[in-house]
Amino acid sequence: MKLDEIALKASVQIVREGPAAFRVMRPVEPLRGRIVSSRASWFGGTVDKHALRTLALAWAFAARSPGTITYLPFDTEAADSEVAVLDLVLIHHALQFKPSRWKRIRGRLGPGRIETIALPESAYRGGKNPAPSHYRENRDRVASVVAANTLVLTGSRVAFERDLANLRDIVENGPAEKAEHPERHLCIDLAERLIHLEYIGR
């Protein structure tokens, strides 16, 4: 399935905290899979076909939505009970959101308004390859913080768009490859290899 053919049913809500107000978008259905922390300052996990599609759409949406917090909760009931599964939040840095506020914002979420989100083909075109991270002028990087059992990623549009070409490739070509070679390890690295996700099909 082409990425621009995917539509996501999402809950959209304005959450107020003091004088501030934040628009939060989250899928109606939680993602199946998991993201867990490792001991080496990176995060690993697994996603199925539907979670991968949702992640790709949400990643592109976050890049183009500087006024919205994109919240991707994982289905903890489907995960290993002995593993602490992290949810994922994607935030454009223009929002200047402090991750320490996330727990309070999440606690105020309600049903919200149900919307269907679909993006044009142009939204999934990948950006330029990242400059070497040791260059001081390279500021378009994704910052990560774990807050309230959530991996909060904050970055510019450029930073998020760097991963779109790879996301598009695995979403559109991964299912057929996995069906033909079920034993093959299919994976994707996101946010400058901060996150490593294995595609498990289904």
Coordinates of C-alpha atoms in Angstrom, one line a residue:
M1 CA 0.0 0.0 0.0
K2 CA 1.3 3.5 -0.9
L3 CA 1.7 5.8 2.0
D4 CA -0.4 8.5 0.5
E5 CA -3.3 6.1 0.4
I6 CA -3.3 5.6 4.1
A7 CA -5.8 7.5 6.3
L8 CA -5.6 7.5 10.1
K9 CA -8.5 7.9 12.5
A10 CA -7.3 10.1 15.3
S11 CA -8.4 11.9 18.4
V12 CA -7.6 15.6 18.4
Q13 CA -8.0 17.7 21.5
I14 CA -6.9 21.0 22.9
V15 CA -5.4 20.6 26.4
R16 CA -4.9 23.6 28.7
E17 CA -2.4 23.9 31.4
G18 CA -2.4 27.3 33.1
P19 CA -2.3 30.0 30.4
A20 CA -0.9 27.5 27.8
A21 CA -2.9 25.4 25.4
F22 CA -1.6 22.4 23.5
R23 CA -3.2 20.6 20.5
V24 CA -2.7 16.8 20.9
M25 CA -3.2 14.3 18.1
R26 CA -3.2 10.5 18.8
P27 CA -4.5 7.5 16.9
V28 CA -7.8 6.1 18.0
E29 CA -6.2 2.6 18.2
P30 CA -2.9 2.2 20.1
L31 CA 0.1 0.8 18.2
R32 CA 0.8 -2.9 18.4
G33 CA 4.5 -3.5 19.2
R34 CA 6.8 -1.9 21.6
I35 CA 9.7 0.5 22.2
V36 CA 12.0 -0.2 25.1
S37 CA 15.1 1.5 26.4
S38 CA 18.5 -0.1 26.2
R39 CA 21.6 0.3 28.3
A40 CA 23.5 2.0 25.5
S41 CA 21.5 5.2 25.1
W42 CA 19.4 3.9 22.3
F43 CA 16.0 2.4 22.0
G44 CA 14.8 -0.8 20.3
G45 CA 11.5 -2.4 19.6
T46 CA 9.1 -4.1 17.2
V47 CA 6.2 -2.9 15.1
D48 CA 3.6 -4.8 13.0
K49 CA 2.3 -3.7 9.6
H50 CA -0.4 -1.4 11.0
A51 CA 1.8 0.2 13.6
L52 CA 4.4 0.9 11.0
R53 CA 1.9 2.6 8.7
T54 CA 0.7 4.7 11.6
L55 CA 4.2 5.6 12.6
A56 CA 5.1 6.7 9.1
L57 CA 2.0 8.9 8.8
A58 CA 2.6 10.4 12.3
W59 CA 6.2 11.1 11.6
A60 CA 5.4 13.0 8.4
F61 CA 2.5 14.8 10.2
A62 CA 4.8 15.9 13.1
A63 CA 7.3 17.3 10.6
R64 CA 4.6 19.5 9.1
S65 CA 2.6 20.4 12.3
P66 CA 4.6 22.8 14.5
G67 CA 1.6 23.5 16.7
T68 CA 0.6 19.9 17.5
I69 CA 1.9 17.2 19.9
T70 CA 1.8 13.9 18.1
Y71 CA 1.2 11.1 20.7
L72 CA 1.6 7.4 19.8
P73 CA 0.6 5.1 22.6
F74 CA 1.5 1.5 22.4
D75 CA -0.8 -1.4 23.3
T76 CA 0.8 -2.5 26.6
E77 CA -1.5 -5.5 26.9
A78 CA 0.1 -7.0 23.8
A79 CA 3.6 -6.5 25.0
D80 CA 5.8 -8.6 27.3
S81 CA 4.6 -7.9 30.8
E82 CA 8.2 -8.0 32.1
V83 CA 9.3 -5.2 29.8
A84 CA 8.6 -1.5 30.4
V85 CA 7.1 -0.3 27.2
L86 CA 7.5 3.3 26.3
D87 CA 5.0 5.4 24.4
L88 CA 6.2 7.8 21.8
V89 CA 5.7 11.6 21.4
L90 CA 6.8 13.6 18.4
I91 CA 7.1 17.4 18.7
H92 CA 8.2 20.1 16.4
H93 CA 10.8 22.2 18.1
A94 CA 8.9 25.4 17.2
L95 CA 6.4 24.5 19.9
Q96 CA 9.1 24.9 22.6
F97 CA 7.4 22.2 24.7
K98 CA 9.1 21.1 27.9
P99 CA 8.9 17.3 28.2
S100 CA 8.5 17.7 32.0
R101 CA 4.9 18.9 31.2
W102 CA 4.0 15.8 29.3
K103 CA 2.7 13.8 32.3
R104 CA 0.2 16.5 33.2
I105 CA -0.9 17.0 29.6
R106 CA -1.5 13.3 29.1
G107 CA -3.5 13.1 32.4
R108 CA -5.9 15.7 31.0
L109 CA -6.6 13.9 27.7
G110 CA -10.2 12.9 27.1
P111 CA -12.0 11.4 24.1
G112 CA -11.3 14.4 21.9
R113 CA -12.8 15.0 18.5
I114 CA -12.4 12.2 16.0
E115 CA -10.8 13.2 12.7
T116 CA -9.4 11.4 9.7
I117 CA -5.9 12.4 8.8
A118 CA -4.4 11.8 5.4
L119 CA -1.4 13.4 3.9
P120 CA -0.5 14.1 0.2
E121 CA 2.3 12.2 -1.5
S122 CA 4.6 15.2 -1.2
A123 CA 4.5 14.9 2.6
Y124 CA 6.4 11.7 2.4
R125 CA 9.3 12.8 0.3
G126 CA 12.5 12.4 2.3
G127 CA 14.8 15.4 3.1
K128 CA 18.5 15.7 2.6
N129 CA 20.9 13.3 4.3
P130 CA 22.1 14.5 7.7
A131 CA 25.3 16.4 8.0
P132 CA 28.0 14.7 10.2
S133 CA 26.9 15.1 13.8
H134 CA 30.2 16.6 14.8
Y135 CA 29.7 19.7 12.8
R136 CA 28.7 22.4 15.2
E137 CA 26.5 24.1 12.6
N138 CA 24.3 21.0 12.3
R139 CA 21.5 21.9 14.5
D140 CA 18.7 19.9 12.8
R141 CA 18.9 16.9 15.0
V142 CA 16.2 15.1 17.1
A143 CA 16.5 15.6 20.8
S144 CA 15.3 12.8 23.1
V145 CA 14.0 12.7 26.7
V146 CA 12.2 9.9 28.5
A147 CA 9.4 11.5 30.6
A148 CA 6.5 9.6 32.2
N149 CA 7.2 6.3 30.5
T150 CA 7.3 8.1 27.2
L151 CA 10.1 8.7 24.7
V152 CA 9.7 12.4 23.7
L153 CA 11.4 13.3 20.5
T154 CA 11.7 17.0 19.6
G155 CA 13.1 18.2 16.3
S156 CA 12.8 20.5 13.3
R157 CA 10.9 19.7 10.1
V158 CA 14.3 18.9 8.4
A159 CA 15.3 16.5 11.2
F160 CA 12.0 14.5 11.0
E161 CA 11.9 14.5 7.2
R162 CA 15.3 12.8 7.0
D163 CA 13.7 9.5 8.0
L164 CA 10.7 9.7 5.6
A165 CA 12.4 8.0 2.6
N166 CA 13.3 5.0 4.7
L167 CA 9.9 4.9 6.4
R168 CA 8.2 5.0 3.0
D169 CA 10.4 2.2 1.6
I170 CA 9.7 -0.2 4.4
V171 CA 6.0 0.6 4.6
E172 CA 5.5 0.1 0.8
N173 CA 7.9 -2.7 0.2
G174 CA 8.3 -4.4 3.5
P175 CA 5.1 -6.5 3.6
A176 CA 5.9 -8.2 0.2
E177 CA 9.5 -8.8 1.2
K178 CA 8.5 -10.3 4.5
A179 CA 5.8 -12.5 2.9
E180 CA 8.4 -13.9 0.4
H181 CA 11.2 -14.2 3.0
P182 CA 9.6 -14.6 6.4
E183 CA 12.9 -15.4 8.1
R184 CA 14.5 -12.1 6.9
H185 CA 15.2 -9.4 9.4
L186 CA 13.6 -6.2 8.3
C187 CA 14.3 -3.1 10.3
I188 CA 14.5 0.7 10.3
D189 CA 16.7 3.1 12.2
L190 CA 15.1 6.5 13.1
A191 CA 16.4 9.8 14.5
E192 CA 20.0 9.2 13.6
R193 CA 20.0 5.6 14.8
L194 CA 18.5 6.6 18.2
I195 CA 15.6 4.1 17.6
H196 CA 16.0 0.7 16.0
L197 CA 12.6 -1.0 15.1
E198 CA 12.2 -4.5 13.7
Y199 CA 9.2 -5.0 11.3
I200 CA 7.5 -8.2 12.4
G201 CA 4.9 -8.3 9.7
R202 CA 1.2 -9.5 10.3

